[in-house]
Coordinates of C-alpha atoms and ligand atoms in Angstrom, one line a residue:
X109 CA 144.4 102.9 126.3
X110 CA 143.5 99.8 127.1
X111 CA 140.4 100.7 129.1
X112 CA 139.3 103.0 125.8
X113 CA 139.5 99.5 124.0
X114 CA 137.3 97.9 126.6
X115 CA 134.6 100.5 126.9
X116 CA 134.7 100.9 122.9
X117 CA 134.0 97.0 122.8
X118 CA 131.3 97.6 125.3
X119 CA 129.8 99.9 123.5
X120 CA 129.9 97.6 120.3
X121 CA 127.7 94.9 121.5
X122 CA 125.4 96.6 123.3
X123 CA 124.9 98.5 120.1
X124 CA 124.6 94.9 118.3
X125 CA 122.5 93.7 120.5
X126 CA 120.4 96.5 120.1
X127 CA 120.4 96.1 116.4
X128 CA 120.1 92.5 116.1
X129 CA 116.7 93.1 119.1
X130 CA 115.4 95.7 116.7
X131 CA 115.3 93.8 113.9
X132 CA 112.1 91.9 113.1
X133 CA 111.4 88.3 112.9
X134 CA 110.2 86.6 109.6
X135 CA 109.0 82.7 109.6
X136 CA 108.4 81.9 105.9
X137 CA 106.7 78.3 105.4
X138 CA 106.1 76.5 102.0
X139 CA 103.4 74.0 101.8
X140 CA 103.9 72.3 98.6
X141 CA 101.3 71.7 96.1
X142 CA 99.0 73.3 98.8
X143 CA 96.2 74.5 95.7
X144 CA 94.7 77.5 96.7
X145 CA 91.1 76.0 97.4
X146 CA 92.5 73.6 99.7
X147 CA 91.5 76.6 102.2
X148 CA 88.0 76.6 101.5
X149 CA 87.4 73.1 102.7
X150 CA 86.5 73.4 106.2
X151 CA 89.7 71.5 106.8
X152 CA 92.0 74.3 108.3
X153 CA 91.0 75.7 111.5
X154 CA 94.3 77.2 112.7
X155 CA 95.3 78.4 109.0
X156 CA 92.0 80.5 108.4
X157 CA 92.4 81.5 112.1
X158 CA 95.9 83.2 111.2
X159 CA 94.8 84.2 108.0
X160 CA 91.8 85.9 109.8
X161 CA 94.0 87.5 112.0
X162 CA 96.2 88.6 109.2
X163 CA 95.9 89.5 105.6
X164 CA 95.0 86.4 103.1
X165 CA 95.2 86.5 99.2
X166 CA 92.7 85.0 96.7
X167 CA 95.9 82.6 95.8
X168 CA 100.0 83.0 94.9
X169 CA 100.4 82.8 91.3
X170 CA 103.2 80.5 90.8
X171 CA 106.4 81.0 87.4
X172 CA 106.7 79.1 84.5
X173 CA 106.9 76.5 85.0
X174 CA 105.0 75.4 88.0
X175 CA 107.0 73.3 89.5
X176 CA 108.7 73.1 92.6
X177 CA 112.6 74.1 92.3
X178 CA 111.6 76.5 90.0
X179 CA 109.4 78.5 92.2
X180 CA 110.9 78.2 95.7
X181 CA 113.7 80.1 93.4
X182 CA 111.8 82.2 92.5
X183 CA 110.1 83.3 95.9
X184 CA 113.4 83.4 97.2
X185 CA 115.4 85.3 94.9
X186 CA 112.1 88.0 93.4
X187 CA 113.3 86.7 89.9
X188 CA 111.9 84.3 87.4
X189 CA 113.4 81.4 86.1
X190 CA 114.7 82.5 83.2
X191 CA 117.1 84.7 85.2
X192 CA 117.7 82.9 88.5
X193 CA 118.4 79.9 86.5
X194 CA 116.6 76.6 87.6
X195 CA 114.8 76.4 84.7
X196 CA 113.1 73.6 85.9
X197 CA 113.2 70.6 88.5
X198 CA 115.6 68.7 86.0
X199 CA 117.2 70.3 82.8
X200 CA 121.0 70.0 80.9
X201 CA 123.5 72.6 80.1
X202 CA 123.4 71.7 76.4
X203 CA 127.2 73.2 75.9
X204 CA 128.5 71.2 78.3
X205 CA 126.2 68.0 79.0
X206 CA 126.2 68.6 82.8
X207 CA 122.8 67.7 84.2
X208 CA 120.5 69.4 87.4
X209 CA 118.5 67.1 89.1
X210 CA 116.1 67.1 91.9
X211 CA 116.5 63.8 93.1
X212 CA 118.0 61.6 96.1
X213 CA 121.7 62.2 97.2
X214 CA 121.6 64.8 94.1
X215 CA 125.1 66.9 94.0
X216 CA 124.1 69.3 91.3
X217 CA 121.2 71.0 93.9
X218 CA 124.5 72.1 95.9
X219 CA 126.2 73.2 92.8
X220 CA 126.2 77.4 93.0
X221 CA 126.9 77.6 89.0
X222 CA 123.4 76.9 88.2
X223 CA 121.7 79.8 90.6
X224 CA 122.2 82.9 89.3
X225 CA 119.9 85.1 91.4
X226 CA 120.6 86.5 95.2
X227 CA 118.9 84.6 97.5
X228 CA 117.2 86.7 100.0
X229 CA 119.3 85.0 102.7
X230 CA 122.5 86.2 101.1
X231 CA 120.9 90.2 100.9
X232 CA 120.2 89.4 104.5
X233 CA 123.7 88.3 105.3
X234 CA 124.9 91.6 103.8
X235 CA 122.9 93.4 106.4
X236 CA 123.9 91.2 109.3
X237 CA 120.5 89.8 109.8
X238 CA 121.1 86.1 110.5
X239 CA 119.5 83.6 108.6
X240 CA 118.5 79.9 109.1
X241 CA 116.4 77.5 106.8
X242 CA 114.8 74.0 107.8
X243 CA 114.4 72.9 103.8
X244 CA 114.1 75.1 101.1
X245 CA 115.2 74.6 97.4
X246 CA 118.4 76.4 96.9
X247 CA 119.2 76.5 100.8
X248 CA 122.4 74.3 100.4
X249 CA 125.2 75.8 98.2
X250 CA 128.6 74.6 98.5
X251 CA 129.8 78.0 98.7
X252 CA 128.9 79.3 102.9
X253 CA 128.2 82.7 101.6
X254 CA 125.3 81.9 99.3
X255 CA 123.8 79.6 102.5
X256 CA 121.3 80.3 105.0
X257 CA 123.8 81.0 108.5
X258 CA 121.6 77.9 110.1
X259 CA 120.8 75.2 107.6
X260 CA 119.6 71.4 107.4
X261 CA 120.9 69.1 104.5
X262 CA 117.4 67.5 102.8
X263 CA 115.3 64.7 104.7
X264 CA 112.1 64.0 102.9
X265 CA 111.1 62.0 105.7
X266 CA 112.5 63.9 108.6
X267 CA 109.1 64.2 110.8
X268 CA 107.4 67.3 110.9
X269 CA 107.2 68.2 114.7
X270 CA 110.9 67.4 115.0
X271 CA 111.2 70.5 112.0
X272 CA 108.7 72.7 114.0
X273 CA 111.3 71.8 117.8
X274 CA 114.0 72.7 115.5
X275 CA 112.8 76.1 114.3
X276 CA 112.0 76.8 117.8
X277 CA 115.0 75.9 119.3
X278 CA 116.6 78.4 116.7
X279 CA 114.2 81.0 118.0
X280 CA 115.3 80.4 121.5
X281 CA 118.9 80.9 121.1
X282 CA 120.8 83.8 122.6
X283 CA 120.3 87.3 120.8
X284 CA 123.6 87.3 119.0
X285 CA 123.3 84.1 117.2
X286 CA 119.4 83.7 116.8
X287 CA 118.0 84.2 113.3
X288 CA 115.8 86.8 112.5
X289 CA 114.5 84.9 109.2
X290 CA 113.8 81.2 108.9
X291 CA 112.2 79.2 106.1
X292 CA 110.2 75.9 106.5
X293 CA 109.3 73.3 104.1
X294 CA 106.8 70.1 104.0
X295 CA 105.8 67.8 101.1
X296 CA 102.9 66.5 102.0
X297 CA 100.3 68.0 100.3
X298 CA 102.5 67.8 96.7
X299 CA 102.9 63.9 97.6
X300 CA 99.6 62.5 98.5
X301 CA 97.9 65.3 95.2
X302 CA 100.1 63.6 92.6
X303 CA 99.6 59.7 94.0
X304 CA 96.0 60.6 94.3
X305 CA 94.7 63.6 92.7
X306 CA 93.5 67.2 94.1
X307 CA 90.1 65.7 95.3
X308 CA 90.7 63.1 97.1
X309 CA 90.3 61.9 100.8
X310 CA 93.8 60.8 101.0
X311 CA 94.5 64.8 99.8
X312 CA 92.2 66.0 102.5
X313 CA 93.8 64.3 105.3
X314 CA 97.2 65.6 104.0
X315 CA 95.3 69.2 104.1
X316 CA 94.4 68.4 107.6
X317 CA 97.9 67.0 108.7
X318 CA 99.5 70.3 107.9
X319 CA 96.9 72.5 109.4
X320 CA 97.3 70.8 112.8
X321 CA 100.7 71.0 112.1
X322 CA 100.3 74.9 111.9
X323 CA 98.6 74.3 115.2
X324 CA 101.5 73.2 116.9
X325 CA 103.8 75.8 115.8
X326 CA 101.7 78.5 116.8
X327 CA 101.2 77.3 120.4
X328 CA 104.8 76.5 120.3
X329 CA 105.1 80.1 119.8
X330 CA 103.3 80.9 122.5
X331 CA 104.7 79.0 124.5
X332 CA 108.6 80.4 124.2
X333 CA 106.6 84.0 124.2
X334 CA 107.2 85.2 120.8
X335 CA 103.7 84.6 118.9
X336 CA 103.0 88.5 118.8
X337 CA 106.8 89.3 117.6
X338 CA 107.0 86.6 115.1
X339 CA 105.8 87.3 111.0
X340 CA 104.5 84.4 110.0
X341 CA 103.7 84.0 105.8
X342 CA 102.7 80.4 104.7
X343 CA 103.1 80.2 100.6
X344 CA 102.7 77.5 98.7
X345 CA 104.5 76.6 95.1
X346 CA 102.0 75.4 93.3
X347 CA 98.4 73.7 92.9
X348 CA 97.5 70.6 91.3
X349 CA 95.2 68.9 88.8
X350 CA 93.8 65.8 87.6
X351 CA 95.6 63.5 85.2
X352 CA 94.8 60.4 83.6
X353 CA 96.6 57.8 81.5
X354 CA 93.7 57.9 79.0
X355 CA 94.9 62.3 78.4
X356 CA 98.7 61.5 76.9
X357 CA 100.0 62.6 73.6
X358 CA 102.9 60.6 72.9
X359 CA 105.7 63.2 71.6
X360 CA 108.2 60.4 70.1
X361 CA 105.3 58.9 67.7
X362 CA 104.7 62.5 66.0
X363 CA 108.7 63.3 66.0
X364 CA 109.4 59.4 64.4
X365 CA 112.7 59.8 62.3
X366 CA 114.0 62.2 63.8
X367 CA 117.1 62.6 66.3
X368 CA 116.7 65.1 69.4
X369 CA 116.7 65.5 73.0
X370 CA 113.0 65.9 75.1
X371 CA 113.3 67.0 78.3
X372 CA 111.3 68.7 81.0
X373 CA 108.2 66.7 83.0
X374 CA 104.5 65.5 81.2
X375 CA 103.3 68.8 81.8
X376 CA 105.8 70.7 79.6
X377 CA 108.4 69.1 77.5
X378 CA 111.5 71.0 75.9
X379 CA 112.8 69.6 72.5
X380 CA 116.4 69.9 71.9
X381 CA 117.2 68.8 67.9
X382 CA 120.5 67.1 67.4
X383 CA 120.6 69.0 64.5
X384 CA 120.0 72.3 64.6
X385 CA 119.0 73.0 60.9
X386 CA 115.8 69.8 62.0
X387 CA 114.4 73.5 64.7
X388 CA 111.8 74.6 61.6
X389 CA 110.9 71.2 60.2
X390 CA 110.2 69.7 63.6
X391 CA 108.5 72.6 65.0
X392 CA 105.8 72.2 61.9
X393 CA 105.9 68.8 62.4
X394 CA 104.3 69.0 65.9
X395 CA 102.1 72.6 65.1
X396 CA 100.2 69.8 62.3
X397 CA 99.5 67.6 65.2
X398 CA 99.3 70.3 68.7
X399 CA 95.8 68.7 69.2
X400 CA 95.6 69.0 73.7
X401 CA 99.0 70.8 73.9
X402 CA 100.9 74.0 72.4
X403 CA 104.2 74.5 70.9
X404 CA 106.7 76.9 70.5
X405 CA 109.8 78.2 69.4
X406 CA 111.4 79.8 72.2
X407 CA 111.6 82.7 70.7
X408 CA 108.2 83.0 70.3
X409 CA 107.0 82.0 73.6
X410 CA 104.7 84.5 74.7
X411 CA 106.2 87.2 76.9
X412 CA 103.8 86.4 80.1
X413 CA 105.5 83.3 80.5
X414 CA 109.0 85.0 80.6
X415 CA 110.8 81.9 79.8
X416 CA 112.8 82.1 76.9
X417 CA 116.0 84.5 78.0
X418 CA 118.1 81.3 79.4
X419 CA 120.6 79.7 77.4
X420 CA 119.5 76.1 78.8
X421 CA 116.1 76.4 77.6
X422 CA 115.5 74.5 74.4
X423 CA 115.0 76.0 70.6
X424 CA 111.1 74.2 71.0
X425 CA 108.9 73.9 74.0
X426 CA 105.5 72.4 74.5
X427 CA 103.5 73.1 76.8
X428 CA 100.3 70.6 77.6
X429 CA 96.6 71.3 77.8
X430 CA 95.4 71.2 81.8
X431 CA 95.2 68.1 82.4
X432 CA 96.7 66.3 79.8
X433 CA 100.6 64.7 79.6
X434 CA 103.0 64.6 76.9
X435 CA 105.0 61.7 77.2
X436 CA 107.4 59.1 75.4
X437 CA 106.9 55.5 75.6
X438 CA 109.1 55.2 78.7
X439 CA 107.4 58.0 80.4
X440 CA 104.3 56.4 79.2
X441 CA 104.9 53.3 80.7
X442 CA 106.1 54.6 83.6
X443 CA 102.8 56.8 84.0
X444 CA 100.5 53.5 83.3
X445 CA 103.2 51.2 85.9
X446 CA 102.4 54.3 89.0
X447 CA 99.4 55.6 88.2
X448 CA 100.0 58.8 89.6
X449 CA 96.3 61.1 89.5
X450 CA 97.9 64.4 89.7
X451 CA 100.3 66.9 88.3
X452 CA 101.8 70.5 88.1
X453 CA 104.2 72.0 85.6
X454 CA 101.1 73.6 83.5
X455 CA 100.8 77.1 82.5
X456 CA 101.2 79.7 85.5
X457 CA 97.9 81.5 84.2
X458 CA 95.6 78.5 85.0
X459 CA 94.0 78.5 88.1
X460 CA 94.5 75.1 89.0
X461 CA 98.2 76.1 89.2
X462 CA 97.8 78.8 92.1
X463 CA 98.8 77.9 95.5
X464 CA 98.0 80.1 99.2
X465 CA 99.5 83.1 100.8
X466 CA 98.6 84.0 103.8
X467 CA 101.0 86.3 106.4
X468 CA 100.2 87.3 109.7
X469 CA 102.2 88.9 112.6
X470 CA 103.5 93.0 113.4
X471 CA 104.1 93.8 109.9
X472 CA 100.8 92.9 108.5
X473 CA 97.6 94.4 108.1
X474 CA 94.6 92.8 110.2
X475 CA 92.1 91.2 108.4
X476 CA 93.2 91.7 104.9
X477 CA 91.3 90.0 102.0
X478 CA 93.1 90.5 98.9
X479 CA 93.0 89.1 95.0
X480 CA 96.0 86.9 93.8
X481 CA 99.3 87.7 94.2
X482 CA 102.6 87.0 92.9
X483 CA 105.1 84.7 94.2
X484 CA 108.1 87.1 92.4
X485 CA 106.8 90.0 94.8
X486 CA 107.9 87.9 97.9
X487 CA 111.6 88.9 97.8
X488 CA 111.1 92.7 97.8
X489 CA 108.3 92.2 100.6
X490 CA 110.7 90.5 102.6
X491 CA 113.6 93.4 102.0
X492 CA 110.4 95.7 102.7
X493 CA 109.9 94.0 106.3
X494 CA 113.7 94.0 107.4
X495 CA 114.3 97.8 105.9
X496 CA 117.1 96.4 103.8
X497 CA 118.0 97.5 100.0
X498 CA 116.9 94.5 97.1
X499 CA 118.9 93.3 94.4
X500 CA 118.2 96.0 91.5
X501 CA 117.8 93.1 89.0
X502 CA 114.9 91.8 90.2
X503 CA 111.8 90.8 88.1
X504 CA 109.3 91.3 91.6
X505 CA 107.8 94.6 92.2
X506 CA 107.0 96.1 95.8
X507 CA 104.4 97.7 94.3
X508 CA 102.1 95.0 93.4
X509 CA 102.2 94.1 96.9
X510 CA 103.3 96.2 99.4
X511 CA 99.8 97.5 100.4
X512 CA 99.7 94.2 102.9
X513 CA 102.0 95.6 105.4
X514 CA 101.0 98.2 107.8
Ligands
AMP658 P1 108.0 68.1 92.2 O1 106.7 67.7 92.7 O2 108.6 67.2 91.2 O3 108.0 69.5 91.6 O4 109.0 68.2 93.5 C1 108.5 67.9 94.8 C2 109.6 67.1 95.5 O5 110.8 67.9 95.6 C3 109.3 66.8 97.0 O6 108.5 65.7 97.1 C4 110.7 66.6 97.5 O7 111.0 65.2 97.5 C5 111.6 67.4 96.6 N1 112.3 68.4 97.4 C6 111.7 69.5 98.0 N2 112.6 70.3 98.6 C7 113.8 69.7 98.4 C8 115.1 70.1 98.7 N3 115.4 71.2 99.5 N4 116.1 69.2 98.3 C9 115.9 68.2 97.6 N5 114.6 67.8 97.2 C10 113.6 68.5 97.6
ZN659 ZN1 106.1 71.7 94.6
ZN660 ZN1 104.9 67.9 92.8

């Protein structure tokens, strides 16, 4: 009896091991703000190397609103934000008064109530593929079964290569605990395109930065042996665009007398009234004056935008003109105090919005040039890759996008 129990335990991790061997290997890297012509600036050697190498799209078309917790979400979940529920990078429950908040030390970011969708690490975990993030939006639930297996609580300025060692040692560790999916995130390009805009030198050495640092994670590949086993996609969440101080429309000097909440960022603003019977006459109020910016009832949003199914979204939303920021007079003097040059958070459809996707490795057709894609497709893509069953309430489609594998 006992030596059945033996050989049947034999059996099982051989078997494992065999599973977990077959499985592929998925590195999924977020550049963010990394616009989508940052590629066509002679600037990135080893990313048009890959991309050559691999399939590239025209750019990732980014969710409403294009900003950065939003869309992480969204690549990670297949679902926009009106169903995975970060709404945007800050936002209240206006039942309750609770607040989510990107921001230092933040506790609501760990808070599972406000994520509503599956992350893809959680559809992994189902299907024993083990799972490990360095950074990602979303990646650090309080509750373990909603986490990445392998995860690292947020350091903006954790250096770079020491993120890259750290992926790699993952990938190094014995069979039965080494992740077969692993995301990576870095700021830079978001940080230096709103202190200085899209086109500017500092932006160009943050574009360079990045690609060397692609540099040294692909001959760190090679060096532990795995660069032809590994699937490499590098997304990004969002563009950028030019902003000004002298392009502001100042939302609490139309909306004088009355009482309401505004929240959102300069690029989109949500209006909550205080009194809910105000919704019509402040609505016309700002339709009279929507000179650089539209607005909305949120019933009425157009349906491309698909943001108007969440309770936490406001009765009005404006969204600016590209370019242009709708402020109150503390945002306004905060805008004129840090002269920031660039922003996101604009309509998904402009192009200044897109970011890059570029994915290279077994899975992948070889040099595959393709038109824009959609950052809600990533989730089934990734299912696709590991052979594993998506969430059924989805909003991506593996058919808009499944044509880049082989
Ligand atoms: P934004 O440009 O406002 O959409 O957000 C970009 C900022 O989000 C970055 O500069 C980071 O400081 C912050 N951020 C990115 N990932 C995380 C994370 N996982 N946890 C907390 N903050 C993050
Ligand atoms: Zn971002
Ligand atoms: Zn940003």
């Amino acid at each position: 009896m006992k030596k059945l129990l033996l050989f049947s335990l034999f059996i099982f991790v051989i078997l494992s091991n065999s599973f977990a061997q077959s499985q592929p290997y998925v590195l999924l890297v977020s550049f963010d703000g990394f616009k989508w012509d940052y590629l066509n600036r002679g600037l990135t050697p080893n990313l048009n190397e890959i991309a050559n190498n691999g399939v590239r799209a025209l750019a990732l078309k980014p969710v409403f609103p294009s900003k950065t917790f939003p869309n992480h979400l969204s690549i990670i979940t297949g679902m926009y934000p009106e169903n995975h529920g970060i709404i945007a990078n800050h936002f209240e429950n206006p039942f309750t008064g609770e607040v989510y908040k990107v921001a230092k030390n933040s506790k609501s970011v760990k808070q599972s109530k406000w994520y509503l969708g599956e992350a893809f690490w959680t559809t992994a975990k189902r299907n024993n593929i083990i799972t490990a993030s360095y950074f990602w939006p979303g990646s650090e639930l309080e509750l373990d079964y909603r986490r990445p297996d392998y995860y690292k609580p947020y350091e903006h300025n954790k250096p770079y290569i020491a993120r890259i060692d750290g992926v790699i040692d993952w990938l190094q560790l014995p069979q039965a605990e080494r992740p077969h999916f692993i995301t990576l995130y870095f700021h830079e390009t978001d940080s230096y395109g709103h202190g200085y805009g899209p086109n500017s030198s500092e932006v160009n050495k943050a574009i360079s930065l990045l690609d060397s640092m692609t540099g040294y994670l692909t001959s760190k590949l090679k060096e532990i042996g795995m660069i032809d086993s590994v699937n490499i996609i590098f997304v990004s969440d969002h563009g950028m665009t030019e902003i000004s101080t002298e392009k502001t429309v100042n939302i609490e000097k139309i909306l004088n007398g009355f009482k309401y909440k505004m929240g959102g960022e300069k690029p989109f603003v949500m209006i909550d009234p205080e009194n809910k019977n105000d919704i019509e006459l402040i609505y016309q109020t700002l339709k009279k004056h929507d000179n650089h910016f539209k607005v909305y009832k949120k019933e009425d949003l157009p349906e491309y935008f698909h943001y108007s199914r969440h309770p936490f979204i406001s009765p009005i939303i404006l969204i600016a003109d590209l370019g242009w920021s709708l402020v109150n007079d503390k945002w306004l003097e905060r805008f004129k105090r840090n002269k920031s040059k660039g922003n996101h958070g604009y309509a998904n459809y402009e192009m200044d919005m897109h970011g890059i996707f570029i994915a290279s490795g077994p899975a992948f057709k070889k040099g595959l040039k393709t038109g824009t894609l959609q950052n809600i497709d990533i989730y089934p893509l990734l299912c696709k890759i590991f052979n594993i069953q998506p969430r059924s309430n989805i909003d991506g489609k593996l058919e808009r996008i499944g044509f880049i594998l082989k």
